[in-house]
Structure formats: C-alpha cells, structure tokens
CSV table of C-alpha atoms in Angstrom, one decimal:
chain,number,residue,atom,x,y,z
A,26,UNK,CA,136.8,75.2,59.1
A,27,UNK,CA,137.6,75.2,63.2
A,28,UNK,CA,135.5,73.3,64.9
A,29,UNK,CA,133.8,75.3,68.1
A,30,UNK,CA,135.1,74.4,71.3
A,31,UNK,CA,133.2,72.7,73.4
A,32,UNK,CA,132.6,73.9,77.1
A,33,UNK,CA,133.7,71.9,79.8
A,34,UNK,CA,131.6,69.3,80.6
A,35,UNK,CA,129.3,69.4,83.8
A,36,UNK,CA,131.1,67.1,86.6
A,37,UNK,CA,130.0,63.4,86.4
A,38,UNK,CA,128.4,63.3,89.8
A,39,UNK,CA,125.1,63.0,91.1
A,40,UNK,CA,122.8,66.6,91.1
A,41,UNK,CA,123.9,69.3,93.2
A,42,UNK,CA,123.6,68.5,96.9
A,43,UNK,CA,121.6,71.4,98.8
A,44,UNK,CA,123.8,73.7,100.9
A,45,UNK,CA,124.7,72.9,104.2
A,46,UNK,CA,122.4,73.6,106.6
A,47,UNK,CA,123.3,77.4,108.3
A,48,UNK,CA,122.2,79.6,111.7
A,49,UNK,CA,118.8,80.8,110.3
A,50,UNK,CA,117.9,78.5,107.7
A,51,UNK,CA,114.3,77.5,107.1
A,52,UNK,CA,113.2,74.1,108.2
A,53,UNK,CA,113.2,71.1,105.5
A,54,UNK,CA,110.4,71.8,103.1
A,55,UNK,CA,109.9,75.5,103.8
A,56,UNK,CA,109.9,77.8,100.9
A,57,UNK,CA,113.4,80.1,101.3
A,58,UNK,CA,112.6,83.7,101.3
A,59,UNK,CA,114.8,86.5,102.1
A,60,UNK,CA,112.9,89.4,103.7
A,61,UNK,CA,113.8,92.6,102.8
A,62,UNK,CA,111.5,94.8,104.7
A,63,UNK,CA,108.3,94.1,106.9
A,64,UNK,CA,106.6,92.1,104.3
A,65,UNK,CA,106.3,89.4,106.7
A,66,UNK,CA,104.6,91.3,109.7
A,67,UNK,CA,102.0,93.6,107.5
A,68,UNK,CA,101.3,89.9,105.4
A,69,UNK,CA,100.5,88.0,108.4
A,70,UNK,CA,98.7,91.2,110.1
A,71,UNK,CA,96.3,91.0,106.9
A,72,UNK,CA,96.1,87.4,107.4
A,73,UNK,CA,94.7,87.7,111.3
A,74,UNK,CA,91.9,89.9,109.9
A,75,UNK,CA,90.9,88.4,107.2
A,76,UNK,CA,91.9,90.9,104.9
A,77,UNK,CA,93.2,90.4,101.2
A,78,UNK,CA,96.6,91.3,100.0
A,79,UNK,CA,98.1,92.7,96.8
A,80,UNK,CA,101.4,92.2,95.5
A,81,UNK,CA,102.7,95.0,93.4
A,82,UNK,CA,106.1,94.3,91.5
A,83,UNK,CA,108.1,94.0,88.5
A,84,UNK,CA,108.6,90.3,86.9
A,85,UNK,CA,110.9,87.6,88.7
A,86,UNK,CA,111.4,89.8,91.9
A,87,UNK,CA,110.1,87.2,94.2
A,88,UNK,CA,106.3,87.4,94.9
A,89,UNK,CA,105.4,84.4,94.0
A,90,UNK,CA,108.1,82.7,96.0
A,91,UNK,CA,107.0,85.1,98.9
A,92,UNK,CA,103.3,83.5,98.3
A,93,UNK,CA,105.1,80.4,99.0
A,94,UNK,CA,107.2,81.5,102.3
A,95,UNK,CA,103.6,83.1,103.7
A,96,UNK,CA,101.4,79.9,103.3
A,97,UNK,CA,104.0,77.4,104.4
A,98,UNK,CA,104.4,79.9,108.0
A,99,UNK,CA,100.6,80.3,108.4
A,100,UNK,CA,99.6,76.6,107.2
A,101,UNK,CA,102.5,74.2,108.0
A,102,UNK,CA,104.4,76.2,110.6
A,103,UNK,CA,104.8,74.1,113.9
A,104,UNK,CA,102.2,75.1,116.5
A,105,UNK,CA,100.0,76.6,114.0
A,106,UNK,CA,95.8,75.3,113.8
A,107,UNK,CA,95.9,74.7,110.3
A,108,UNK,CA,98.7,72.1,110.1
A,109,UNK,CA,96.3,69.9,108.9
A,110,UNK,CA,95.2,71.5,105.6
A,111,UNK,CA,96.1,69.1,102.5
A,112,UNK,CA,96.6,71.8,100.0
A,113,UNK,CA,97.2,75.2,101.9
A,114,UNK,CA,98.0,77.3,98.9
A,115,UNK,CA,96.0,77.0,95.7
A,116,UNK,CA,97.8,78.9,92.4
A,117,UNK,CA,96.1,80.2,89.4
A,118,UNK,CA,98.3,81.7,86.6
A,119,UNK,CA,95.7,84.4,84.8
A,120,UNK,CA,95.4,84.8,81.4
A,121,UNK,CA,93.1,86.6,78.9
A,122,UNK,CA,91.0,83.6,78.4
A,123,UNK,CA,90.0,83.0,81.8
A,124,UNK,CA,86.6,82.9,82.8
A,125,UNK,CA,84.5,83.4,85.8
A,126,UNK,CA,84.0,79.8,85.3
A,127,UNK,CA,87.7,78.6,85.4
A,128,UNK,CA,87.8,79.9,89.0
A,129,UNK,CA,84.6,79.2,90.4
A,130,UNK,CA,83.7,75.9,88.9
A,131,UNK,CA,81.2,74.2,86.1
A,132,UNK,CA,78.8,71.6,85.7
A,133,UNK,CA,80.8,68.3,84.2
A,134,UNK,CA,79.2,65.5,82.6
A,135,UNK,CA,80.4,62.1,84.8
A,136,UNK,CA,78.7,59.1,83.2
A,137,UNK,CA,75.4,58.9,82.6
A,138,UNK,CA,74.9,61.8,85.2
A,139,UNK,CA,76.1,65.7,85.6
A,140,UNK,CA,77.8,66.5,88.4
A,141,UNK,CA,79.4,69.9,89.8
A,142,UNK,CA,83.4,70.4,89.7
A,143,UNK,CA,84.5,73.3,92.1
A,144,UNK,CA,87.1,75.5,90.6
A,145,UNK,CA,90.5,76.4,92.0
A,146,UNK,CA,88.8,79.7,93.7
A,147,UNK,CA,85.9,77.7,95.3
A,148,UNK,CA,87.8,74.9,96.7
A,149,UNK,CA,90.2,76.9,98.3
A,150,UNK,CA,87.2,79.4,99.6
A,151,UNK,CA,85.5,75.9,101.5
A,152,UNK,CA,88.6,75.0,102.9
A,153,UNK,CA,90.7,77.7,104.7
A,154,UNK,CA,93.3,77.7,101.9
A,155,UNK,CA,95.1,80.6,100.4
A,156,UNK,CA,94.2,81.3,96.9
A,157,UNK,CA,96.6,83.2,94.6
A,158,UNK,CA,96.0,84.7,91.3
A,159,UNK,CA,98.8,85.6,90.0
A,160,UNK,CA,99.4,88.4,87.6
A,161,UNK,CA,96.0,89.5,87.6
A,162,UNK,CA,95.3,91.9,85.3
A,163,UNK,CA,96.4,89.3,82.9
A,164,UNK,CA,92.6,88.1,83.3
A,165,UNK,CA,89.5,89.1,81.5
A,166,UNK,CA,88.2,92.4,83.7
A,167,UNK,CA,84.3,90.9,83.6
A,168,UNK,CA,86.4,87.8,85.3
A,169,UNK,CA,88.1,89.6,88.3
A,170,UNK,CA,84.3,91.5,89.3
A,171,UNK,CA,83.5,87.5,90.7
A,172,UNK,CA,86.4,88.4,93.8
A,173,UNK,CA,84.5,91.4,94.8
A,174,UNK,CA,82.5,89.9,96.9
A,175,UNK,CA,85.4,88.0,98.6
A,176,UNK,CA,87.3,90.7,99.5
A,177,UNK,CA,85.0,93.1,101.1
A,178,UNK,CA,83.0,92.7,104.6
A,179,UNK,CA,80.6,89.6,103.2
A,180,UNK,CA,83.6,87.5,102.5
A,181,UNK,CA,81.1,85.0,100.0
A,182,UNK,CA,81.4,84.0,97.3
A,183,UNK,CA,78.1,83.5,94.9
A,184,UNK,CA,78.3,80.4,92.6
A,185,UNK,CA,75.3,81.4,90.0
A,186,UNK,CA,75.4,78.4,88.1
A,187,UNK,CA,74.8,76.1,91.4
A,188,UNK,CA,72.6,79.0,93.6
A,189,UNK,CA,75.1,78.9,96.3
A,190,UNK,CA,75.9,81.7,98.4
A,191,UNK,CA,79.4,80.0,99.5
A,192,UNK,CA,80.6,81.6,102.8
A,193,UNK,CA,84.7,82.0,102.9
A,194,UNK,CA,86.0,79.9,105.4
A,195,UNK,CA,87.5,81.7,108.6
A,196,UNK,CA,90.9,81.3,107.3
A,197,UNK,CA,90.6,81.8,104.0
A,198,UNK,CA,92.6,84.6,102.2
A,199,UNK,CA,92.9,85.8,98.6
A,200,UNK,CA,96.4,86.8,97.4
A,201,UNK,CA,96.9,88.5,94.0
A,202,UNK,CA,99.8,90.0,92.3
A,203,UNK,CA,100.6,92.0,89.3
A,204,UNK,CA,103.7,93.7,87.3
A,205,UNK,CA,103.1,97.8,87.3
A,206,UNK,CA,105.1,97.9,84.5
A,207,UNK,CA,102.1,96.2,82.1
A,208,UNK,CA,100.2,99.9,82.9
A,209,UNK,CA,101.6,101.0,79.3
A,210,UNK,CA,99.5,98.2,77.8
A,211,UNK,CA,96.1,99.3,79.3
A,212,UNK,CA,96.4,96.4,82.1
A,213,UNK,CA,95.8,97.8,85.0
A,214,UNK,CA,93.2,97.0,88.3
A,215,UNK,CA,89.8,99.5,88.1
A,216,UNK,CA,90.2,101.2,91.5
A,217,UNK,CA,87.1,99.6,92.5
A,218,UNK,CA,89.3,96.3,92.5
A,219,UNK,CA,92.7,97.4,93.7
A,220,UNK,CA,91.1,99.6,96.7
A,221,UNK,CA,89.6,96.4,98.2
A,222,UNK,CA,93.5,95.5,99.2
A,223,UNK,CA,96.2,95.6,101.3
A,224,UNK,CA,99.1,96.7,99.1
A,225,UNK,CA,102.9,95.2,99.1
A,226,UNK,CA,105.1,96.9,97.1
A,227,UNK,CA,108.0,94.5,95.9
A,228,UNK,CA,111.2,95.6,94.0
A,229,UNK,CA,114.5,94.0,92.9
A,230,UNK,CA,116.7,93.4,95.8
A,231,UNK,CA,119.7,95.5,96.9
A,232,UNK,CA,123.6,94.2,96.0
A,233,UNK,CA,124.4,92.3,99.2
A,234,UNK,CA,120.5,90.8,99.2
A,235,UNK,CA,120.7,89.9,95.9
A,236,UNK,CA,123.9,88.3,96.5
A,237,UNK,CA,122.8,86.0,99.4
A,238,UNK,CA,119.7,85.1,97.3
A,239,UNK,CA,121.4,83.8,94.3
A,240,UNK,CA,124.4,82.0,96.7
A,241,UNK,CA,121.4,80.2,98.3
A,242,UNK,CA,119.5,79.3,95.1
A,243,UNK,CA,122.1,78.2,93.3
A,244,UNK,CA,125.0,77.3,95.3
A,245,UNK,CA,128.1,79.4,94.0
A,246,UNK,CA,130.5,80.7,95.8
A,247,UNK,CA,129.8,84.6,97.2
A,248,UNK,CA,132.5,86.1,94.6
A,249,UNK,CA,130.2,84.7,91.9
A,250,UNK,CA,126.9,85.2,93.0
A,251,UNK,CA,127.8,88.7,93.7
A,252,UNK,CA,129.0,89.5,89.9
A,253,UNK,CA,125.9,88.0,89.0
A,254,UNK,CA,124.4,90.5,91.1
A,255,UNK,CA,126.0,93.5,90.0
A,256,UNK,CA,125.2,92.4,86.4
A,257,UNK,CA,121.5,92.6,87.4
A,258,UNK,CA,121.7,96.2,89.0
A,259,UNK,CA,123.7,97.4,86.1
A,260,UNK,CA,121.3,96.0,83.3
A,261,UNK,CA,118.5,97.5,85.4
A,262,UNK,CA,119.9,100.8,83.4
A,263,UNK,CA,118.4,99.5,80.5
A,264,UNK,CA,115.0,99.7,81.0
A,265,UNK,CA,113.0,102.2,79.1
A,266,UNK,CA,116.0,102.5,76.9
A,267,UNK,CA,115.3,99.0,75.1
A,268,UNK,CA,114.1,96.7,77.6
A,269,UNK,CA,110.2,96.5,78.5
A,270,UNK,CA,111.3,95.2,81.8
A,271,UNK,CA,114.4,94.6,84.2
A,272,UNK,CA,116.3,91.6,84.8
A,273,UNK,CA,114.7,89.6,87.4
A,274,UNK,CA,116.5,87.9,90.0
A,275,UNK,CA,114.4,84.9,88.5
A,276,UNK,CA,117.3,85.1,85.2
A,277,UNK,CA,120.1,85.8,87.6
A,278,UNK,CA,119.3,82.4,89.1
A,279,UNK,CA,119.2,80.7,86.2
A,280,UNK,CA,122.1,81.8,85.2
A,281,UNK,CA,124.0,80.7,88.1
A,282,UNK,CA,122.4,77.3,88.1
A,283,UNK,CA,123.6,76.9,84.5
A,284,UNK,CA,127.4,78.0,85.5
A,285,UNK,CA,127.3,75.3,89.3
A,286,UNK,CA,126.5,72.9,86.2
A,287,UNK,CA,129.7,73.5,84.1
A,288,UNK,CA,128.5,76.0,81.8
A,289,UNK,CA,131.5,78.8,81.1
A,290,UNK,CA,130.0,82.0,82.9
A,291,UNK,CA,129.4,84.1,79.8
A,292,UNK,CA,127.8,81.8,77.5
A,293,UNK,CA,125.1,81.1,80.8
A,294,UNK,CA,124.7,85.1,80.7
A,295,UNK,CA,123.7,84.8,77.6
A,296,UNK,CA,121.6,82.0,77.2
A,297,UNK,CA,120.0,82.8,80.4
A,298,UNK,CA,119.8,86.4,80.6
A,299,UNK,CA,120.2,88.2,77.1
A,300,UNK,CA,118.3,86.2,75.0
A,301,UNK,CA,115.5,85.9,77.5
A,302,UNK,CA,115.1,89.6,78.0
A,303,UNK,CA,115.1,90.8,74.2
A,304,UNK,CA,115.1,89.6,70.2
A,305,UNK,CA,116.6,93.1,69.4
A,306,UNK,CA,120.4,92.5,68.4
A,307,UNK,CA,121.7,95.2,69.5
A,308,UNK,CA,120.0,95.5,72.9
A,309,UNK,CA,121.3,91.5,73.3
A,310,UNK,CA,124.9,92.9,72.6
A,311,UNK,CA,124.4,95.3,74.9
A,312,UNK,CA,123.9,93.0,77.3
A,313,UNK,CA,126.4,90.8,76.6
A,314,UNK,CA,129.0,93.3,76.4
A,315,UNK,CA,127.9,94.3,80.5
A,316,UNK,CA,128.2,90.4,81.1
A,317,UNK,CA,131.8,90.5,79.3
A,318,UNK,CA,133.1,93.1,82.0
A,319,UNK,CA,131.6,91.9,85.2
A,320,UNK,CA,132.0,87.9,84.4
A,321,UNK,CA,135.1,87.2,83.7
C-alpha cells in the first residue's frame, strides 16, 4: 500500500507578520472593513439620532465585522467624546434558549446575601455602549418584545424583576442583524419588531472587493486571493440548487489563511470550504470539482 503524501510543511518561522502598513490603512487596533457602499454614512447618521439599526445579510458577508469597524469610529476614534468607554461594544450571539433574563439581568445569590447581576443588554443601556444581538431571530420571539421599548421614542428599558425603569444612556445604540435566508424556516422579525429600524442591506462583495478583502485578511498575493474570489462568485451558483446558503467570504478567508500556512490550495478548499458548506457527497464534489479549475 502507498503511503499518502504529505503536504509541505508550513515554513518554520514565527506567525505571519501583519501586512505592511499602506495609503488608507486603518490605525493599529481598528477593526478593517472595506466599505462597499454608504454603510458608513447612513450607520453613523442613525447613530447621531439615536436611532437603531438592522443588518440584513446572508452568513459570513461581513456584518459583524462591520459592527466592529462602527463602534471602534464612534467609541475609540481620535477626537471622539466617548474615547473613554471601557467596553464600547457589547455582543450577544442569540439562540433559541435565550431569555428575557439572559439580556436584561437576574437576581444572583453572593454569599450569604442576593444581589442583582445586570445582563449584557442592561449594562450596555447604563453606559453609552453599543449592544449587538446578533442573528436575532435565532432568539425566542417572547425574548425580542423586551427591545421594544429601546428602540422607539422612550428609549427605556423596564427591568421587572428589580422595578427599574432604566433610561438608555444618550449614546446608547442597539444593533441587530439577521440572515434572510433563515425566512424558509419560519425565522423571521414580526413587522412590529423589524419596522422599529433602520435597515442595512448587506450582500457578498463584488470580484475586485472580494479580492482586496481576502489579500488583507490573509496575506496572499493578489493572483491568489483573486482565484479564491472567483471560486466564491462561482459557488454562489449553487444555492437553491443544493446549498442552503452561499459561500461566505468568512470560508474564503479561511481558506486562504490555511494555504499562507503551507497547506496545498485544493486540499484548503476543501477542508475549508466544501466540507463546511454541505454533508451531501455530491454537492461537496461539486464543489471540489469548481475549486479543481480555478486553483490550480
């Protein structure tokens, strides 16, 4: 029996230096983010009056990272008033066992006494930070009704358990995203949620942007990144037609950090980017048989 051959190791050198700095890079410590449209001016418009944002997109298309870029501008951003803030984003990831209770806080037993533990939701409504829920629909609809109140003209936030009436601070702002493409499965916002927000459609980038965000994120040369890019656009194709969702730029990054390691280009398309998007055999040769023509 052959042995397999064994890929090439990774080189024997410390981890992968960051990228030279460039004309238009961020400053040290900001969240990259590529705008692709005027995300930026209609998110920091919201942010100015105090009104709450939705992020509408499929999986791995960059609005979380975006999340990210937005609270490090408004919070850390040189000149801005809230420089100060510890914690200027707060992220919950919802799920279908959250309760009203994981974001707004409980009573704790501490010792021989009971004291109250603010949740995420609370402590970023008393201090000015940005609160995110991400993939919301994810969460229990009974959970969700507790943000009403946040996101219309009272801007409070009523903590039953305590008898608070918690009034947002100034610069609050509540941030919450979900995938469209979860519809089929009967998760979707009631209208009396989703018309409380400002809505930001988000898509997968073009070629060329795609291109310049995996370069940045994982360091490969422009030929490469951009194959990696055209395998995204042309897998894209398969949704609907065996895929429940697209390949996210997310897996096209991961793919290319696997092949700046040493990994041989194919077997990182596979690893990270057939086998993460399906179980189904032949949809994964499918895959793999796009991957085989664009990577060489």
């Amino acid at each position: 029996m052959t042995e397999p051959t064994p890929f090439p190791p990774a080189h024997p050198s410390p981890p992968l230096a960051a990228p030279p700095a460039r004309p238009g890079d961020p400053p040290p410590g900001e969240p990259w983010y590529l705008p692709t449209g005027d995300e930026h001016a209609v998110f920091e418009a919201a942010w100015a009056a105090r009104l709450p944002v939705l992020l509408r997109g499929p999986t791995g298309c960059g609005k979380t990272r975006f999340v990210e870029h937005m609270a490090w501008r408004l919070h850390r951003e040189a000149g801005r008033a809230r420089t100060a803030l510890d914690v200027p984003l707060v992220t919950v990831a919802c799920h279908e066992d959250l309760s009203a209770s994981d974001l707004v806080g409980r009573w704790l037993l501490s010792g021989d006494a009971t004291v109250w533990r603010d949740g995420p939701l609370a402590r970023a409504v008393r201090s000015g930070a940005m609160c995110y829920l991400d993939e919301v629909v994810e969460a229990r609809r009974d959970t969700t009704v507790v943000i009403h109140s946040l996101t219309d003209h009272r801007r409070v936030l009523p903590i039953e358990k305590t008898g608070e009436l918690l009034e947002a601070h100034p610069d609050f702002m509540l941030v919450v995203s979900y995938n469209p493409g979860h519809a089929a499965a009967g998760k979707t916002l009631k209208a009396s949620t989703r018309q409380r927000f400002v809505s930001l459609d988000f898509t997968y980038p073009g070629i060329d942007a795609e291109t310049t965000i995996v370069a940045h994120e994982t360091g490969l040369d422009a030929p490469t990144a951009q194959r990696l890019a055209r395998i995204g656009e042309r897998l894209r194709h398969l949704e609907g037609h065996g895929l429940d969702d697209g390949v996210g730029t997310r897996l096209l990054v991961h793919a290319g950090k696997l092949i700046a390691r040493g990994v041989p280009p194919r077997l990182a398309c596979d690893v990270a980017i057939a086998r993460a998007l399906t179980e189904d055999a032949d949809v994964r040769r499918a895959i793999t048989d796009v991957c085989d023509v664009l990577m060489p």
